[in-house]
CSV table of C-alpha atoms and ligand atoms in Angstrom, one decimal:
chain,number,residue,atom,x,y,z
A,1,MET,CA,21.2,23.1,22.1
A,2,GLN,CA,18.1,23.0,19.9
A,3,LYS,CA,16.3,19.7,19.9
A,4,ILE,CA,16.9,17.5,16.8
A,5,TYR,CA,14.0,15.3,15.8
A,6,ASP,CA,14.5,11.9,14.3
A,7,LEU,CA,11.7,12.7,11.9
A,8,ILE,CA,9.7,15.8,11.1
A,9,ILE,CA,6.5,15.3,9.0
A,10,VAL,CA,5.2,18.2,7.1
A,11,GLY,CA,1.4,17.9,6.7
A,12,GLY,CA,-1.1,16.3,9.0
A,13,GLY,CA,-3.3,14.4,6.5
A,14,PRO,CA,-3.5,10.6,6.1
A,15,GLY,CA,0.0,10.4,4.6
A,16,GLY,CA,1.5,12.5,7.5
A,17,ILE,CA,-0.5,10.7,10.2
A,18,ALA,CA,0.5,7.2,8.9
A,19,SER,CA,4.2,8.4,8.7
A,20,ALA,CA,4.0,9.4,12.4
A,21,VAL,CA,2.5,6.1,13.4
A,22,GLU,CA,5.0,4.0,11.4
A,23,ALA,CA,7.9,6.0,12.9
A,24,SER,CA,6.5,5.4,16.4
A,25,ILE,CA,6.2,1.7,15.7
A,26,PHE,CA,9.8,1.7,14.4
A,27,LYS,CA,10.8,3.1,17.7
A,28,MET,CA,11.9,6.5,16.5
A,29,GLU,CA,11.9,8.6,19.7
A,30,LYS,CA,11.5,12.1,18.6
A,31,ILE,CA,8.7,12.6,16.0
A,32,LEU,CA,7.1,15.9,15.1
A,33,MET,CA,4.1,16.4,12.8
A,34,ILE,CA,3.6,20.0,11.6
A,35,GLU,CA,0.2,21.0,10.2
A,36,LYS,CA,-0.8,24.3,8.9
A,37,GLY,CA,-4.5,23.9,9.9
A,38,ASP,CA,-5.8,24.0,13.4
A,39,ASN,CA,-6.2,20.2,13.4
A,40,HIS,CA,-5.1,17.2,11.4
A,41,SER,CA,-6.7,16.1,8.1
A,42,GLN,CA,-7.7,19.5,6.6
A,43,THR,CA,-8.5,18.1,3.2
A,44,ILE,CA,-11.1,15.7,4.8
A,45,ARG,CA,-12.5,18.4,7.0
A,46,GLN,CA,-12.7,21.1,4.3
A,47,TYR,CA,-13.6,19.2,1.2
A,48,TYR,CA,-15.7,16.2,2.3
A,49,LYS,CA,-19.3,16.9,3.0
A,50,ASP,CA,-20.6,15.9,6.4
A,51,SER,CA,-21.5,12.2,6.5
A,52,LYS,CA,-19.7,11.6,3.2
A,53,ARG,CA,-19.0,7.9,2.4
A,54,VAL,CA,-15.3,7.3,2.5
A,55,ASP,CA,-14.2,4.5,0.2
A,56,LYS,CA,-11.0,2.7,0.8
A,57,ASP,CA,-10.7,1.8,-2.9
A,58,TRP,CA,-11.2,5.4,-4.0
A,59,LYS,CA,-11.6,6.1,-7.7
A,60,GLY,CA,-11.8,2.3,-8.3
A,61,GLN,CA,-8.1,1.9,-7.3
A,62,THR,CA,-7.9,-1.4,-5.3
A,63,VAL,CA,-5.2,-1.0,-2.7
A,64,ASP,CA,-3.8,-3.8,-0.4
A,65,MET,CA,-2.6,-2.3,2.9
A,66,ILE,CA,1.1,-3.2,3.4
A,67,GLY,CA,2.1,-1.5,6.6
A,68,ASN,CA,1.0,-1.3,10.2
A,69,VAL,CA,-1.8,1.2,9.6
A,70,ASP,CA,-5.0,-0.3,8.4
A,71,PHE,CA,-7.7,1.5,6.5
A,72,PHE,CA,-11.3,0.6,5.7
A,73,ASP,CA,-14.5,2.0,4.3
A,74,GLY,CA,-16.3,4.5,6.6
A,75,THR,CA,-17.7,8.0,6.7
A,76,LYS,CA,-16.0,11.4,7.0
A,77,GLU,CA,-16.7,11.3,10.8
A,78,SER,CA,-15.5,7.8,11.4
A,79,THR,CA,-12.4,8.4,9.4
A,80,LEU,CA,-11.5,11.5,11.3
A,81,GLU,CA,-12.1,9.7,14.6
A,82,TYR,CA,-9.9,6.9,13.5
A,83,PHE,CA,-7.0,9.2,12.6
A,84,GLU,CA,-7.5,11.0,15.9
A,85,THR,CA,-6.9,7.7,17.8
A,86,LEU,CA,-3.9,6.9,15.6
A,87,LEU,CA,-2.2,10.1,16.7
A,88,ASP,CA,-2.2,8.8,20.3
A,89,GLY,CA,0.8,6.7,19.4
A,90,ASP,CA,3.9,6.9,21.6
A,91,GLY,CA,6.2,9.9,21.2
A,92,ILE,CA,4.2,11.7,18.5
A,93,GLU,CA,4.4,15.5,18.9
A,94,THR,CA,2.1,17.7,16.9
A,95,CYS,CA,2.3,21.3,16.0
A,96,PHE,CA,-0.8,22.9,14.5
A,97,ASN,CA,-1.5,26.3,13.0
A,98,THR,CA,2.0,26.2,11.6
A,99,GLU,CA,2.7,26.4,7.8
A,100,VAL,CA,6.1,25.1,6.7
A,101,ASP,CA,7.6,27.4,4.1
A,102,ARG,CA,10.5,25.1,3.0
A,103,VAL,CA,12.9,22.4,4.1
A,104,ASN,CA,16.6,23.0,3.8
A,105,LYS,CA,19.4,20.6,4.4
A,106,GLU,CA,22.4,22.0,6.1
A,107,GLY,CA,25.1,19.3,6.5
A,108,GLU,CA,23.4,16.2,7.9
A,109,VAL,CA,20.5,18.1,9.5
A,110,PHE,CA,17.3,19.4,8.0
A,111,SER,CA,16.0,22.8,8.9
A,112,VAL,CA,12.2,23.0,8.6
A,113,VAL,CA,11.4,26.6,8.2
A,114,THR,CA,8.1,28.1,9.5
A,115,PRO,CA,7.1,31.7,10.3
A,116,GLN,CA,7.3,30.8,14.0
A,117,GLY,CA,10.9,29.6,13.7
A,118,GLU,CA,13.0,26.6,12.5
A,119,PHE,CA,12.8,23.0,13.6
A,120,LEU,CA,15.7,20.6,13.1
A,121,ALA,CA,15.5,16.9,12.0
A,122,LYS,CA,17.5,14.0,10.8
A,123,ASN,CA,14.8,13.0,8.3
A,124,VAL,CA,11.8,14.7,6.8
A,125,ILE,CA,8.6,13.4,5.1
A,126,VAL,CA,6.7,15.9,3.0
A,127,SER,CA,3.0,15.0,2.9
A,128,ILE,CA,1.2,18.3,2.1
A,129,GLY,CA,-1.2,16.9,-0.5
A,130,ARG,CA,-2.5,19.0,-3.4
A,131,MET,CA,-5.6,20.6,-2.1
A,132,GLY,CA,-3.9,23.7,-0.6
A,133,LYS,CA,-4.5,25.1,-4.1
A,134,PRO,CA,-7.6,23.7,-5.7
A,135,ASN,CA,-7.5,23.8,-9.6
A,136,LYS,CA,-9.3,26.7,-11.1
A,137,PRO,CA,-10.9,27.1,-14.5
A,138,SER,CA,-8.8,28.8,-17.3
A,139,TYR,CA,-11.3,31.7,-17.6
A,140,LYS,CA,-11.6,34.5,-15.1
A,141,ILE,CA,-13.8,34.4,-12.0
A,142,PRO,CA,-15.2,37.9,-11.6
A,143,ARG,CA,-14.4,39.3,-8.1
A,144,THR,CA,-17.9,40.4,-7.5
A,145,ILE,CA,-19.3,36.8,-7.5
A,146,LYS,CA,-16.4,35.1,-5.6
A,147,ALA,CA,-18.7,34.4,-2.7
A,148,VAL,CA,-21.0,32.2,-4.8
A,149,VAL,CA,-18.2,30.5,-6.8
A,150,ASN,CA,-16.7,27.9,-4.6
A,151,PHE,CA,-14.3,24.9,-4.6
A,152,ASN,CA,-16.2,22.9,-1.9
A,153,PRO,CA,-19.8,22.6,-0.9
A,154,TYR,CA,-19.7,24.2,2.5
A,155,GLU,CA,-21.2,27.6,1.6
A,156,CYS,CA,-24.4,26.1,0.2
A,157,ARG,CA,-27.4,27.3,2.1
A,158,GLY,CA,-30.2,25.1,0.6
A,159,ASN,CA,-32.9,26.0,-1.9
A,160,GLU,CA,-30.3,27.1,-4.4
A,161,LYS,CA,-29.9,26.4,-8.1
A,162,ILE,CA,-26.4,25.0,-8.2
A,163,LEU,CA,-24.0,24.0,-10.9
A,164,VAL,CA,-21.2,21.5,-10.0
A,165,VAL,CA,-18.4,21.4,-12.6
A,166,GLY,CA,-16.1,18.4,-12.9
A,167,GLY,CA,-16.0,14.7,-13.9
A,168,GLY,CA,-14.3,12.9,-11.0
A,169,ASP,CA,-15.7,11.2,-7.9
A,170,SER,CA,-15.7,14.4,-5.9
A,171,ALA,CA,-17.9,16.2,-8.4
A,172,VAL,CA,-20.3,13.3,-8.5
A,173,GLU,CA,-20.5,13.1,-4.7
A,174,TYR,CA,-21.0,16.8,-4.3
A,175,ALA,CA,-23.7,16.9,-6.9
A,176,CYS,CA,-25.7,13.9,-5.5
A,177,GLN,CA,-25.4,15.0,-1.9
A,178,LEU,CA,-26.5,18.6,-2.7
A,179,THR,CA,-29.7,17.4,-4.4
A,180,THR,CA,-31.4,16.8,-1.0
A,181,ILE,CA,-31.9,20.5,-0.5
A,182,ASN,CA,-31.0,22.1,-3.8
A,183,SER,CA,-31.7,21.9,-7.5
A,184,VAL,CA,-28.4,20.6,-9.0
A,185,THR,CA,-26.9,20.4,-12.5
A,186,LEU,CA,-23.6,18.5,-13.0
A,187,SER,CA,-21.6,19.7,-16.0
A,188,TYR,CA,-18.7,17.6,-17.5
A,189,ARG,CA,-16.8,18.4,-20.6
A,190,ARG,CA,-16.4,14.8,-21.7
A,191,ASP,CA,-19.1,12.4,-23.0
A,192,SER,CA,-19.1,10.0,-20.1
A,193,PHE,CA,-17.5,9.7,-16.6
A,194,ASN,CA,-14.6,7.4,-17.0
A,195,LYS,CA,-12.5,8.2,-13.9
A,196,ILE,CA,-15.1,7.4,-11.2
A,197,ASN,CA,-15.5,4.4,-9.1
A,198,ASP,CA,-18.4,1.8,-9.6
A,199,ILE,CA,-20.4,3.0,-6.6
A,200,ASN,CA,-20.4,6.6,-7.9
A,201,GLN,CA,-21.1,5.5,-11.4
A,202,GLU,CA,-24.2,3.6,-10.3
A,203,MET,CA,-25.3,6.5,-8.1
A,204,ILE,CA,-25.0,9.2,-10.8
A,205,GLU,CA,-26.9,7.0,-13.3
A,206,ARG,CA,-29.6,6.4,-10.8
A,207,TYR,CA,-29.9,10.1,-9.8
A,208,ASP,CA,-29.9,11.0,-13.5
A,209,GLN,CA,-32.6,8.5,-14.4
A,210,GLU,CA,-34.8,9.5,-11.4
A,211,GLU,CA,-34.3,13.1,-12.5
A,212,ARG,CA,-33.0,14.1,-9.0
A,213,LEU,CA,-30.4,16.2,-10.8
A,214,ARG,CA,-29.5,17.1,-14.4
A,215,VAL,CA,-26.3,15.9,-16.0
A,216,ARG,CA,-24.8,17.8,-18.9
A,217,TYR,CA,-22.1,15.8,-20.7
A,218,GLY,CA,-19.9,16.9,-23.5
A,219,ILE,CA,-20.3,20.6,-22.8
A,220,ASP,CA,-17.7,23.1,-21.8
A,221,ILE,CA,-17.9,26.5,-20.1
A,222,GLU,CA,-16.4,29.5,-21.9
A,223,SER,CA,-16.9,32.1,-19.2
A,224,ILE,CA,-18.9,33.1,-16.2
A,225,GLU,CA,-20.2,36.6,-15.3
A,226,ASN,CA,-22.1,38.4,-12.6
A,227,ALA,CA,-25.9,38.4,-13.1
A,228,GLU,CA,-27.1,40.6,-10.2
A,229,GLY,CA,-25.2,38.6,-7.7
A,230,ARG,CA,-25.9,35.2,-9.3
A,231,VAL,CA,-23.6,33.4,-11.8
A,232,LYS,CA,-24.3,33.5,-15.5
A,233,VAL,CA,-22.6,30.5,-17.1
A,234,ASN,CA,-21.8,30.8,-20.8
A,235,TYR,CA,-21.6,27.4,-22.4
A,236,ASN,CA,-19.7,26.7,-25.6
A,237,SER,CA,-23.0,25.6,-27.2
A,238,GLY,CA,-23.8,29.3,-27.3
A,239,PHE,CA,-26.4,29.1,-24.5
A,240,SER,CA,-26.2,30.6,-21.1
A,241,THR,CA,-27.8,29.6,-17.8
A,242,ILE,CA,-28.0,31.5,-14.5
A,243,TYR,CA,-27.3,29.7,-11.2
A,244,ASP,CA,-27.3,30.8,-7.6
A,245,ARG,CA,-23.9,29.1,-7.0
A,246,VAL,CA,-21.2,27.3,-9.0
A,247,ILE,CA,-18.9,24.7,-7.4
A,248,TYR,CA,-15.7,23.6,-9.2
A,249,ALA,CA,-14.5,20.1,-8.2
A,250,LEU,CA,-11.4,19.9,-10.4
A,251,GLY,CA,-8.8,18.5,-8.0
A,252,GLY,CA,-5.7,20.3,-6.8
A,253,THR,CA,-2.3,21.6,-8.0
A,254,THR,CA,1.2,20.4,-7.2
A,255,PRO,CA,2.7,22.8,-4.7
A,256,VAL,CA,5.7,23.6,-7.0
A,257,ASP,CA,6.9,26.6,-5.0
A,258,PHE,CA,7.4,24.4,-1.9
A,259,LEU,CA,9.3,21.8,-3.9
A,260,GLN,CA,11.6,24.3,-5.6
A,261,LYS,CA,12.3,26.2,-2.4
A,262,SER,CA,13.2,22.9,-0.7
A,263,ASN,CA,15.6,22.0,-3.6
A,264,ILE,CA,13.6,18.9,-4.5
A,265,ASP,CA,14.2,18.0,-8.2
A,266,ILE,CA,11.1,18.2,-10.3
A,267,ASP,CA,10.5,16.9,-13.9
A,268,GLU,CA,9.4,18.9,-16.9
A,269,LYS,CA,5.8,18.6,-15.8
A,270,ASP,CA,6.6,20.0,-12.4
A,271,ARG,CA,6.2,16.6,-10.7
A,272,PRO,CA,8.6,15.7,-7.9
A,273,ILE,CA,11.2,13.1,-8.7
A,274,PHE,CA,11.5,10.2,-6.2
A,275,ASP,CA,12.7,6.6,-6.1
A,276,GLU,CA,10.6,3.4,-5.4
A,277,ASN,CA,10.6,4.3,-1.7
A,278,TYR,CA,9.5,7.8,-2.3
A,279,LYS,CA,12.9,9.3,-1.5
A,280,THR,CA,13.5,12.6,-3.3
A,281,SER,CA,16.8,13.8,-4.8
A,282,VAL,CA,17.7,15.1,-1.3
A,283,ASP,CA,19.0,12.3,0.9
A,284,GLY,CA,16.7,11.8,3.9
A,285,LEU,CA,13.8,13.7,2.4
A,286,TYR,CA,10.8,11.6,1.4
A,287,MET,CA,7.3,12.2,0.1
A,288,ALA,CA,4.0,10.5,0.9
A,289,GLY,CA,0.4,10.9,-0.4
A,290,ASP,CA,-1.2,13.0,-3.0
A,291,ILE,CA,1.7,15.3,-3.6
A,292,ILE,CA,3.4,12.6,-5.7
A,293,TYR,CA,0.5,12.1,-8.1
A,294,ASP,CA,-0.5,14.1,-11.1
A,295,ASN,CA,-4.2,13.4,-10.6
A,296,GLY,CA,-5.1,12.4,-7.1
A,297,GLY,CA,-4.2,9.4,-5.0
A,298,SER,CA,-6.2,8.0,-2.1
A,299,ILE,CA,-6.0,7.7,1.6
A,300,ALA,CA,-5.0,4.0,1.4
A,301,MET,CA,-2.2,4.8,-1.0
A,302,ALA,CA,-0.9,7.7,1.2
A,303,ILE,CA,-0.8,5.3,4.1
A,304,ASN,CA,1.2,2.7,2.1
A,305,HIS,CA,3.7,5.4,1.0
A,306,ALA,CA,4.4,6.2,4.6
A,307,TYR,CA,5.3,2.5,5.4
A,308,ASP,CA,7.6,2.3,2.4
A,309,ALA,CA,9.4,5.5,3.2
A,310,LEU,CA,9.8,4.5,6.9
A,311,GLN,CA,11.2,1.1,5.9
A,312,ASP,CA,13.7,2.7,3.7
A,313,MET,CA,14.7,5.2,6.4
A,314,ARG,CA,15.3,2.3,8.8
A,315,ARG,CA,17.5,0.5,6.3
A,316,GLU,CA,19.7,3.7,5.7
B,401,FAD,C1,-13.9,15.7,-2.1
B,401,FAD,C2,-12.9,14.6,-2.0
B,401,FAD,C3,-13.4,13.4,-1.7
B,401,FAD,C4,-12.5,12.3,-1.5
B,401,FAD,N1,-12.9,11.1,-1.1
B,401,FAD,C5,-12.0,10.0,-0.9
B,401,FAD,C6,-12.5,8.7,-0.5
B,401,FAD,O1,-13.6,8.5,-0.3
B,401,FAD,N2,-11.5,7.8,-0.2
B,401,FAD,C7,-10.2,8.1,-0.4
B,401,FAD,O2,-9.3,7.1,-0.2
B,401,FAD,N3,-9.7,9.3,-0.8
B,401,FAD,C8,-10.6,10.3,-1.1
B,401,FAD,N4,-10.2,11.5,-1.5
B,401,FAD,C9,-8.7,11.7,-1.7
B,401,FAD,C10,-8.0,11.8,-0.3
B,401,FAD,O3,-8.6,12.8,0.5
B,401,FAD,C11,-6.6,12.1,-0.5
B,401,FAD,O4,-6.0,11.1,-1.4
B,401,FAD,C12,-5.8,12.1,0.8
B,401,FAD,O5,-6.4,13.0,1.7
B,401,FAD,C13,-4.3,12.3,0.6
B,401,FAD,O6,-3.7,12.4,1.8
B,401,FAD,P1,-2.4,13.4,2.0
B,401,FAD,O7,-1.9,13.2,3.4
B,401,FAD,O8,-1.4,13.1,0.9
B,401,FAD,O9,-2.9,14.9,1.7
B,401,FAD,P2,-4.0,15.7,2.4
B,401,FAD,O10,-5.1,14.9,3.0
B,401,FAD,O11,-4.3,16.8,1.4
B,401,FAD,O12,-3.3,16.4,3.7
B,401,FAD,C14,-2.3,17.3,3.5
B,401,FAD,C15,-2.2,18.1,4.8
B,401,FAD,O13,-1.0,19.0,4.8
B,401,FAD,C16,-1.4,20.2,5.3
B,401,FAD,N5,-0.4,21.2,4.6
B,401,FAD,C17,-0.4,21.6,3.4
B,401,FAD,N6,0.6,22.4,3.1
B,401,FAD,C18,1.3,22.5,4.3
B,401,FAD,C19,2.4,23.3,4.8
B,401,FAD,N7,3.1,24.0,3.9
B,401,FAD,N8,2.8,23.2,6.1
B,401,FAD,C20,2.1,22.4,6.9
B,401,FAD,N9,1.0,21.7,6.6
B,401,FAD,C21,0.6,21.7,5.3
B,401,FAD,C22,-2.8,20.4,4.8
B,401,FAD,O14,-3.5,21.4,5.7
B,401,FAD,C23,-3.4,19.0,5.0
B,401,FAD,O15,-3.9,18.8,6.3
B,401,FAD,C24,-11.1,12.5,-1.7
B,401,FAD,C25,-10.6,13.8,-2.0
B,401,FAD,C26,-11.5,14.9,-2.1
B,401,FAD,C27,-11.0,16.3,-2.4
């Protein structure tokens, strides 16, 4: 007989890890966390710059921790280390390098479908975030410059003229951090940053005033093109500038395909429908973390969702 887990968690980011820990504390015996990357927390590993400051109250959203998993300010490295220790909890099995295609309910049991085979569970939490598909601009990115048009700062080599596009905390943090070894411009289509937290607001003002970078507000990009391997950016002002590299920090997209294939009801804006405990239209199937937001949540919020979902599962 195939093993039936009490809980399978899809996605090994903060929401998934907290779900596993809460399940372990609630004495669920068979817990499996399935992650498509080769280790947990792929969003943190791939999109946070090394030594990045990690704010608990990200984007100025103050969050009181409600469950058994705490969270606090730190750095990329201390946060990853903290999550690593959390996964030592009793009875938590992990399965890396495994991408879940969909979750089907057959009778009372869920079948979690992956290319390597199916796993069975009584309950499932989907915590796959939104960074699997970073948002792209509406205009075309020419194939020939794909290597120098990126969605995170990892390819930067130093001594480059870089354009960062976006108006959120990630864009501001990428831009400021890159100034140490590059010449950076930050371009945002609105007239001011209104979605960023106080620390980043202060930082971008200071960097701007000290002329450590250039901030271009209220300007949009109409297209980009190949300029002998560099990126020619055509602004809606009618002017163009050539950069060595462009980095888009525009957030991520809801994984609609996954939700549809898993028969999870979505609304007219493709958002998953769930109740106050993050239970979806499918009984026993919950969500946690960024996947439930239009425009980004936070680590602390993802951790709290996990607690609410597990409390509800225990009551059922
Ligand atoms: C640049 C940047 C900076 C940020 N800084 C902060 C900060 O300072 N403080 C803060 O609180 N928040 C910050 N955030 C937001 C924070 O990272 C997210 O809110 C948080 O990671 C959400 O956790 P999650 O578990 O919902 O999703 P994620 O962290 O995105 O984790 C989802 C996991 O699921 C895996 N996965 C996806 N699809 C599948 C699949 N089909 N099968 C199996 N596994 C799958 C992914 O590989 C990933 O590991 C930042 C985000 C970015 C992009």
